[in-house]
CSV table of N, CA and C in Angstrom, one decimal:
chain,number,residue,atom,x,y,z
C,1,UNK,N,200.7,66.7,-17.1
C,1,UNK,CA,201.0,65.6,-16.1
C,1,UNK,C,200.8,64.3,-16.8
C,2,UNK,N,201.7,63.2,-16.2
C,2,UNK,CA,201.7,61.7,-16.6
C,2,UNK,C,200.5,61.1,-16.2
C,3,UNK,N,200.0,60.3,-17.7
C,3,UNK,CA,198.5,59.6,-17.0
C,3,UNK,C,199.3,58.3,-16.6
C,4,UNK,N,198.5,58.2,-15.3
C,4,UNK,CA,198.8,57.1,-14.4
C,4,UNK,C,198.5,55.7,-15.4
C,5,UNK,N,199.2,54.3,-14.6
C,5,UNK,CA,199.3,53.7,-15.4
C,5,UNK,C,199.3,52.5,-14.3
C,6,UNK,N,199.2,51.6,-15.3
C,6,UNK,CA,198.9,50.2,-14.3
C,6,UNK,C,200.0,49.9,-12.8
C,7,UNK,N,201.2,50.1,-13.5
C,7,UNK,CA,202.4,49.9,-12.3
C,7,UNK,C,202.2,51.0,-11.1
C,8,UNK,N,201.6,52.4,-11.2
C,8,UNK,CA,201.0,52.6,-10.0
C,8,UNK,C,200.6,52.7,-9.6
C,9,UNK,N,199.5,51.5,-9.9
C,9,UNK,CA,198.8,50.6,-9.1
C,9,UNK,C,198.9,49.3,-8.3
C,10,UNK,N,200.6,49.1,-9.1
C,10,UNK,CA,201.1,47.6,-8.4
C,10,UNK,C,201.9,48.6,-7.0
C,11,UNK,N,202.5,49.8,-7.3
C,11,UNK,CA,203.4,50.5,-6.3
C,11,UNK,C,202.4,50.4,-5.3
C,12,UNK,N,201.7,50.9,-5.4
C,12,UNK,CA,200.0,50.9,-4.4
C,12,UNK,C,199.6,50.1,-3.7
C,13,UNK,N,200.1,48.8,-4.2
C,13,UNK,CA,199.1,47.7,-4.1
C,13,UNK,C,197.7,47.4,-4.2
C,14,UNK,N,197.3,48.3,-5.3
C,14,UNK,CA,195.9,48.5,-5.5
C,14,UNK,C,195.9,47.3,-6.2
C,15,UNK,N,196.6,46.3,-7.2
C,15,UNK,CA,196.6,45.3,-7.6
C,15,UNK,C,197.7,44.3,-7.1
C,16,UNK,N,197.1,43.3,-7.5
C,16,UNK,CA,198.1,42.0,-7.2
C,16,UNK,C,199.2,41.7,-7.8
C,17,UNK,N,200.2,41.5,-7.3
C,17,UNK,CA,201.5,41.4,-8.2
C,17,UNK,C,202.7,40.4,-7.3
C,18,UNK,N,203.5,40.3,-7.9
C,18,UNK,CA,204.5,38.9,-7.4
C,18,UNK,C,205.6,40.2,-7.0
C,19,UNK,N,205.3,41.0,-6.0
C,19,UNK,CA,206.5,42.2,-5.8
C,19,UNK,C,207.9,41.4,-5.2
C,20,UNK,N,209.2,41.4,-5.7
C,20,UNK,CA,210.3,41.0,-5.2
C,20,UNK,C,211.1,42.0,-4.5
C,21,UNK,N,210.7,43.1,-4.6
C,21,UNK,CA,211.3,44.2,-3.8
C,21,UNK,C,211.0,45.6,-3.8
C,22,UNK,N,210.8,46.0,-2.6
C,22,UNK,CA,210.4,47.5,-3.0
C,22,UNK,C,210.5,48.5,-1.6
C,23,UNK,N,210.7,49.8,-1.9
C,23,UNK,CA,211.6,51.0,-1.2
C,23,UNK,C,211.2,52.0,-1.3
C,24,UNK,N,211.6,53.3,-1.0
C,24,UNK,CA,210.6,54.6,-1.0
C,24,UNK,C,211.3,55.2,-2.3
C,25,UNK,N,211.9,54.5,-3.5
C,25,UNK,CA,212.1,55.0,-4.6
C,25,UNK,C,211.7,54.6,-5.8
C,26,UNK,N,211.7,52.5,-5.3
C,26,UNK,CA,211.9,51.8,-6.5
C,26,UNK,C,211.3,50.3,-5.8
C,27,UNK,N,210.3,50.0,-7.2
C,27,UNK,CA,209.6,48.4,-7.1
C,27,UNK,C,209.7,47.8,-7.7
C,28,UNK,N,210.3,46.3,-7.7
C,28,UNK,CA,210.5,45.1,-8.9
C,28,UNK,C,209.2,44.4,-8.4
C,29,UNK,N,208.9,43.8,-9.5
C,29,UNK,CA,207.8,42.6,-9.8
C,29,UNK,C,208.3,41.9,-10.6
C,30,UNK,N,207.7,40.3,-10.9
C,30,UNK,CA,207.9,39.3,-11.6
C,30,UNK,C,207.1,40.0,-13.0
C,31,UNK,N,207.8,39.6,-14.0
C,31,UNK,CA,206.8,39.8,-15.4
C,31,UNK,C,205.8,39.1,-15.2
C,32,UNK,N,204.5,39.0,-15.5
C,32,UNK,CA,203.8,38.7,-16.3
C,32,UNK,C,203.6,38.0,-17.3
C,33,UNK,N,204.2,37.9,-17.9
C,33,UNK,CA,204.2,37.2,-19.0
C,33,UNK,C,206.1,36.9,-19.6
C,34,UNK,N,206.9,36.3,-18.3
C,34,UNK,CA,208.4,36.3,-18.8
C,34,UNK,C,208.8,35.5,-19.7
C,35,UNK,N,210.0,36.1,-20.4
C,35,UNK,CA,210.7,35.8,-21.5
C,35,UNK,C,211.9,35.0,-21.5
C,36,UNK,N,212.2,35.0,-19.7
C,36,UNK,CA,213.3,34.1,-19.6
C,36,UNK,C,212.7,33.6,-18.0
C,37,UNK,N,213.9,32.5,-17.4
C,37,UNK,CA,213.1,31.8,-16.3
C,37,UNK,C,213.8,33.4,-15.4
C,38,UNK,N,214.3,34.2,-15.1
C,38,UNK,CA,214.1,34.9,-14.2
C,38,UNK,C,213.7,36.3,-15.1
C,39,UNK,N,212.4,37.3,-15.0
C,39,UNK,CA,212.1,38.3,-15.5
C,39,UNK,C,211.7,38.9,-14.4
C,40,UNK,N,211.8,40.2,-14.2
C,40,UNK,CA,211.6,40.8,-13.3
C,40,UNK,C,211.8,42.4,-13.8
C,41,UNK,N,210.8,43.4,-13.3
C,41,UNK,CA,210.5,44.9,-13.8
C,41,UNK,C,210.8,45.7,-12.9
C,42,UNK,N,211.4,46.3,-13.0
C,42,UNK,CA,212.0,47.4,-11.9
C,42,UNK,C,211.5,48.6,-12.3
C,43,UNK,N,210.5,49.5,-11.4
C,43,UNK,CA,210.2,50.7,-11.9
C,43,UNK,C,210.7,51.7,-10.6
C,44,UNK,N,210.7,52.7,-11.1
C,44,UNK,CA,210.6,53.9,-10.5
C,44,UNK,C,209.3,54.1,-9.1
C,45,UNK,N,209.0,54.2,-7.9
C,45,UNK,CA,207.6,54.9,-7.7
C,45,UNK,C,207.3,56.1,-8.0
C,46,UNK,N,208.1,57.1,-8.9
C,46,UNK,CA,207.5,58.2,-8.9
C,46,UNK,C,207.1,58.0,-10.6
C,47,UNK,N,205.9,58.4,-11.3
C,47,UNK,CA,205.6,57.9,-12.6
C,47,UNK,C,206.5,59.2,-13.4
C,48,UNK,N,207.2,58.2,-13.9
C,48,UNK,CA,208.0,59.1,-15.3
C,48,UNK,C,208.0,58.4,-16.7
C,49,UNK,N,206.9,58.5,-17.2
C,49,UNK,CA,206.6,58.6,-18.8
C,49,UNK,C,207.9,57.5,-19.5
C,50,UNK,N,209.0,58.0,-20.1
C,50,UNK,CA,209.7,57.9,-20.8
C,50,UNK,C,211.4,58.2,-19.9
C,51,UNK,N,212.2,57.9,-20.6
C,51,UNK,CA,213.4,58.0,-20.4
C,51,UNK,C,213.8,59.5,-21.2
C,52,UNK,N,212.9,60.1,-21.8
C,52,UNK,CA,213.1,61.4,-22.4
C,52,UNK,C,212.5,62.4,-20.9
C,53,UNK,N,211.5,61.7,-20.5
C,53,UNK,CA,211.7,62.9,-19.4
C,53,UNK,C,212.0,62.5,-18.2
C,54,UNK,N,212.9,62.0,-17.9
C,54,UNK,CA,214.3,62.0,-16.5
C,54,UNK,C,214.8,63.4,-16.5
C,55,UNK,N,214.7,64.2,-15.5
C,55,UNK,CA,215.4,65.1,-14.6
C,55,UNK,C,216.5,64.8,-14.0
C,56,UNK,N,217.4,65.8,-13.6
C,56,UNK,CA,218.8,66.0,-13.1
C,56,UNK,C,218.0,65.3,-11.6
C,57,UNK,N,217.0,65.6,-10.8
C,57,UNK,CA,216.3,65.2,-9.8
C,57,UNK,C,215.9,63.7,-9.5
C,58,UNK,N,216.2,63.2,-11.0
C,58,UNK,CA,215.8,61.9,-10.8
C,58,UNK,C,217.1,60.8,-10.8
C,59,UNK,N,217.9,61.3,-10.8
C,59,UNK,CA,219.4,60.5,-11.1
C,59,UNK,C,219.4,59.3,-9.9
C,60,UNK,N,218.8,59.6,-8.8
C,60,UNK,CA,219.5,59.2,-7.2
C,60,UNK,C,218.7,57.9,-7.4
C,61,UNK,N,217.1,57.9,-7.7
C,61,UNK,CA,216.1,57.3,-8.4
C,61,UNK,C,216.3,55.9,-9.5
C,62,UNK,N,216.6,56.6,-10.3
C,62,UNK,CA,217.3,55.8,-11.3
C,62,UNK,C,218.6,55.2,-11.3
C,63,UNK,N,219.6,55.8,-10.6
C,63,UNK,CA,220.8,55.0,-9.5
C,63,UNK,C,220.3,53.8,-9.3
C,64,UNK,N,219.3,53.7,-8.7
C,64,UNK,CA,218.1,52.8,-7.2
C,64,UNK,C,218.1,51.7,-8.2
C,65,UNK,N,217.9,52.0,-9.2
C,65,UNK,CA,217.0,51.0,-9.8
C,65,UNK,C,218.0,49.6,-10.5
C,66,UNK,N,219.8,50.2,-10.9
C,66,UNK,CA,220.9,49.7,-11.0
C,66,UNK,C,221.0,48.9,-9.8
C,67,UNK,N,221.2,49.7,-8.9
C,67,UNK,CA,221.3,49.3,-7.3
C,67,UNK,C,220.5,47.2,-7.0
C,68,UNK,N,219.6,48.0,-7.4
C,68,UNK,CA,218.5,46.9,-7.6
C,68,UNK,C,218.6,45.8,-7.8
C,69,UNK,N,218.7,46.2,-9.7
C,69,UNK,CA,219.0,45.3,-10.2
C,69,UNK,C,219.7,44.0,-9.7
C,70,UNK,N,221.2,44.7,-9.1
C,70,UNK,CA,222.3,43.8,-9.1
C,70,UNK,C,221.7,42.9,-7.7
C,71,UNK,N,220.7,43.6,-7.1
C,71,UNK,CA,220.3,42.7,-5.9
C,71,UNK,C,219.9,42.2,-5.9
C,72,UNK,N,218.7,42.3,-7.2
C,72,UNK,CA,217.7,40.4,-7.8
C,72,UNK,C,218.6,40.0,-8.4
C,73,UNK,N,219.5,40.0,-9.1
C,73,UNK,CA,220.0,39.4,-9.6
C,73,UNK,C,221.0,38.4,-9.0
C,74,UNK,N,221.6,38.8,-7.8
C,74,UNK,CA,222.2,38.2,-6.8
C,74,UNK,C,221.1,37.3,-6.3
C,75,UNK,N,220.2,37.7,-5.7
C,75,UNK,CA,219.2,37.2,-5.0
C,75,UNK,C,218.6,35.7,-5.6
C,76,UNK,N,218.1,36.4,-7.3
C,76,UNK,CA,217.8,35.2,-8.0
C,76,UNK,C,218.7,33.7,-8.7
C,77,UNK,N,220.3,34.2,-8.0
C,77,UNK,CA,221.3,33.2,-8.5
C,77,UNK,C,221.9,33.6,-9.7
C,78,UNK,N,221.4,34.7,-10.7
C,78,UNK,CA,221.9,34.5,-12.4
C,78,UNK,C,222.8,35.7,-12.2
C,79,UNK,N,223.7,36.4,-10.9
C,79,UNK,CA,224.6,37.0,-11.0
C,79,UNK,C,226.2,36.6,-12.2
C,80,UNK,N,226.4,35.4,-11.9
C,80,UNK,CA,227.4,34.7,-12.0
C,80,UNK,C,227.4,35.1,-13.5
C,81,UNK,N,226.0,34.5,-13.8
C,81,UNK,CA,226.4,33.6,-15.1
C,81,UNK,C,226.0,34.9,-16.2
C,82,UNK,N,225.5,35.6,-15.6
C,82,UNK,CA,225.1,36.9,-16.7
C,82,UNK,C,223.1,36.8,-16.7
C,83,UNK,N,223.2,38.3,-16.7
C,83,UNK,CA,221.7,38.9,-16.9
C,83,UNK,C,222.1,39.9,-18.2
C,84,UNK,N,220.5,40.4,-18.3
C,84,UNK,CA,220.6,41.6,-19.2
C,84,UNK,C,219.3,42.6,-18.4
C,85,UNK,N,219.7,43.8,-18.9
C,85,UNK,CA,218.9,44.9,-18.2
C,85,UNK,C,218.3,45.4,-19.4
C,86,UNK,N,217.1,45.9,-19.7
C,86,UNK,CA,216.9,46.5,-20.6
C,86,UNK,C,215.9,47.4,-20.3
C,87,UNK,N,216.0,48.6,-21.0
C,87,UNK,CA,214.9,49.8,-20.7
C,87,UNK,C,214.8,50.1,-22.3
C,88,UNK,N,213.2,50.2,-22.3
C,88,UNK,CA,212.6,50.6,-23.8
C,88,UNK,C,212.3,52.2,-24.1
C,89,UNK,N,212.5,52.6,-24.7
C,89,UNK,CA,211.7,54.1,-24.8
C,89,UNK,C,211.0,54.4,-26.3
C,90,UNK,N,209.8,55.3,-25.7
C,90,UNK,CA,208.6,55.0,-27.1
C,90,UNK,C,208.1,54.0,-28.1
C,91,UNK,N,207.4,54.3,-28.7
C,91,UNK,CA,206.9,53.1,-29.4
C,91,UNK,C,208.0,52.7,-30.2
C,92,UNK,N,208.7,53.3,-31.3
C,92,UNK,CA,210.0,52.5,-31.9
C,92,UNK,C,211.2,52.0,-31.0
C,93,UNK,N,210.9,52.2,-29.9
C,93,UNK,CA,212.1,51.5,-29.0
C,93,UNK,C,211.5,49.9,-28.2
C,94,UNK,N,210.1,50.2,-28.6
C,94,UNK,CA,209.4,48.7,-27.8
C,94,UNK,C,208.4,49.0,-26.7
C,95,UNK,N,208.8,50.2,-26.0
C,95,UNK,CA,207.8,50.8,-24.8
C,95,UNK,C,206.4,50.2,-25.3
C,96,UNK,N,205.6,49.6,-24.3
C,96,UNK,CA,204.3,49.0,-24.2
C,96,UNK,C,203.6,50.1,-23.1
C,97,UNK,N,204.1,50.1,-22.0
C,97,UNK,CA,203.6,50.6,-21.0
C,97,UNK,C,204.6,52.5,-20.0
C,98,UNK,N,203.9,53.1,-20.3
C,98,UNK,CA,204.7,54.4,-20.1
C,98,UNK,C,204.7,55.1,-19.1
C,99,UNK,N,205.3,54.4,-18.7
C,99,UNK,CA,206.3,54.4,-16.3
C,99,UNK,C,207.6,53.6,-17.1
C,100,UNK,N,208.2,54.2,-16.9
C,100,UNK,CA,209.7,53.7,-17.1
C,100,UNK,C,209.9,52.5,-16.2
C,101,UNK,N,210.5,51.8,-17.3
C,101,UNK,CA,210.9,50.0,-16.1
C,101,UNK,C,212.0,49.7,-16.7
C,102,UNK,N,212.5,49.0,-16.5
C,102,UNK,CA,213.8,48.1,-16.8
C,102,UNK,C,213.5,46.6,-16.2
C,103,UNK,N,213.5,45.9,-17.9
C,103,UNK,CA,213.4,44.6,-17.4
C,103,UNK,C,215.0,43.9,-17.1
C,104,UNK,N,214.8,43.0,-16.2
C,104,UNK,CA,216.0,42.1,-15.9
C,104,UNK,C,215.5,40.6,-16.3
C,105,UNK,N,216.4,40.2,-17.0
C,105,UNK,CA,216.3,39.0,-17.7
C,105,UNK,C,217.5,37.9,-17.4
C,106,UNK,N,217.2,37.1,-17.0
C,106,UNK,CA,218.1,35.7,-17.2
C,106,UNK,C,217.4,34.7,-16.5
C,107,UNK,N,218.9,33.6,-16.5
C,107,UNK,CA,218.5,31.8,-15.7
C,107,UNK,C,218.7,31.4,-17.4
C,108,UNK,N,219.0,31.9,-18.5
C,108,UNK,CA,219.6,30.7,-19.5
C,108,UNK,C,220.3,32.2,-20.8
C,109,UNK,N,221.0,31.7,-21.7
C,109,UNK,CA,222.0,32.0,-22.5
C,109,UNK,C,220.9,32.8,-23.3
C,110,UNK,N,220.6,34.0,-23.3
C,110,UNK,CA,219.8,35.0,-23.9
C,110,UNK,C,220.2,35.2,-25.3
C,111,UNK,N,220.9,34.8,-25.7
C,111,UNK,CA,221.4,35.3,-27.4
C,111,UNK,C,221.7,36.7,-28.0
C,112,UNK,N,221.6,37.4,-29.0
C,112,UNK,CA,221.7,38.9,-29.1
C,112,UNK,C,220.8,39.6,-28.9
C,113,UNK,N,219.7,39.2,-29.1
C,113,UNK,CA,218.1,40.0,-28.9
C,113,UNK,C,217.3,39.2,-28.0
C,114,UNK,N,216.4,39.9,-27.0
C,114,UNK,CA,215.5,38.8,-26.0
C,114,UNK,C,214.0,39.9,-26.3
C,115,UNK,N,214.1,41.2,-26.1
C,115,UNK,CA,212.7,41.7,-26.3
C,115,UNK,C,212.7,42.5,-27.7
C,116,UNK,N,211.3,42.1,-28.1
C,116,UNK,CA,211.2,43.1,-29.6
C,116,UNK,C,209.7,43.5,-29.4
């Protein structure tokens, strides 16, 4: 089994967090520490490790979280002009924290690379 991890504790509300939206699949929060003027983390509520372990069961889930996206993104104004979605997996992919998230990034001209 997946050891629990800080974000479900933000799904929880067992901690404090800037939640921008959340549903009986999927929670965004503001980063923490953002890299562009709109950053925002879309997780899963059910804890899944990695993007290596998504199930056929988790598709509807991870749908959600697309779904999502495009609705902060609307929400936040940087539909127009362009965002970026990104999801990390393991340590050589960037993964810091292991609950799958997908950061959404924009509000200015991101260049080729935004997370390392």
């Amino acid at each position: 089994m997946a050891e629990e991890t800080i974000f479900s504790k933000i799904i929880r509300k067992e901690i404090p967090a800037d939640v921008v939206y959340q549903d009986d699949l999927v929670t965004a929060f503001r980063d923490i520490n953002p890299r562009a003027p709109s950053h925002v983390l879309i997780i899963p509520n059910k804890l899944i490790p990695t993007v290596n372990d998504i199930d056929a069961d988790d598709e509807a889930m991870m749908g959600r979280m697309f779904t999502v996206a495009k609705k902060i993104a609307h929400d936040e104004g940087i539909a127009e002009d362009g965002y970026r979605l990104i999801v990390n997996c393991n340590a050589h992919g960037g993964q810091e924290v292991y609950h799958i998230h997908m950061h959404l990034v924009g509000g200015r001209p991101l260049g080729p690379l935004l997370l390392s």
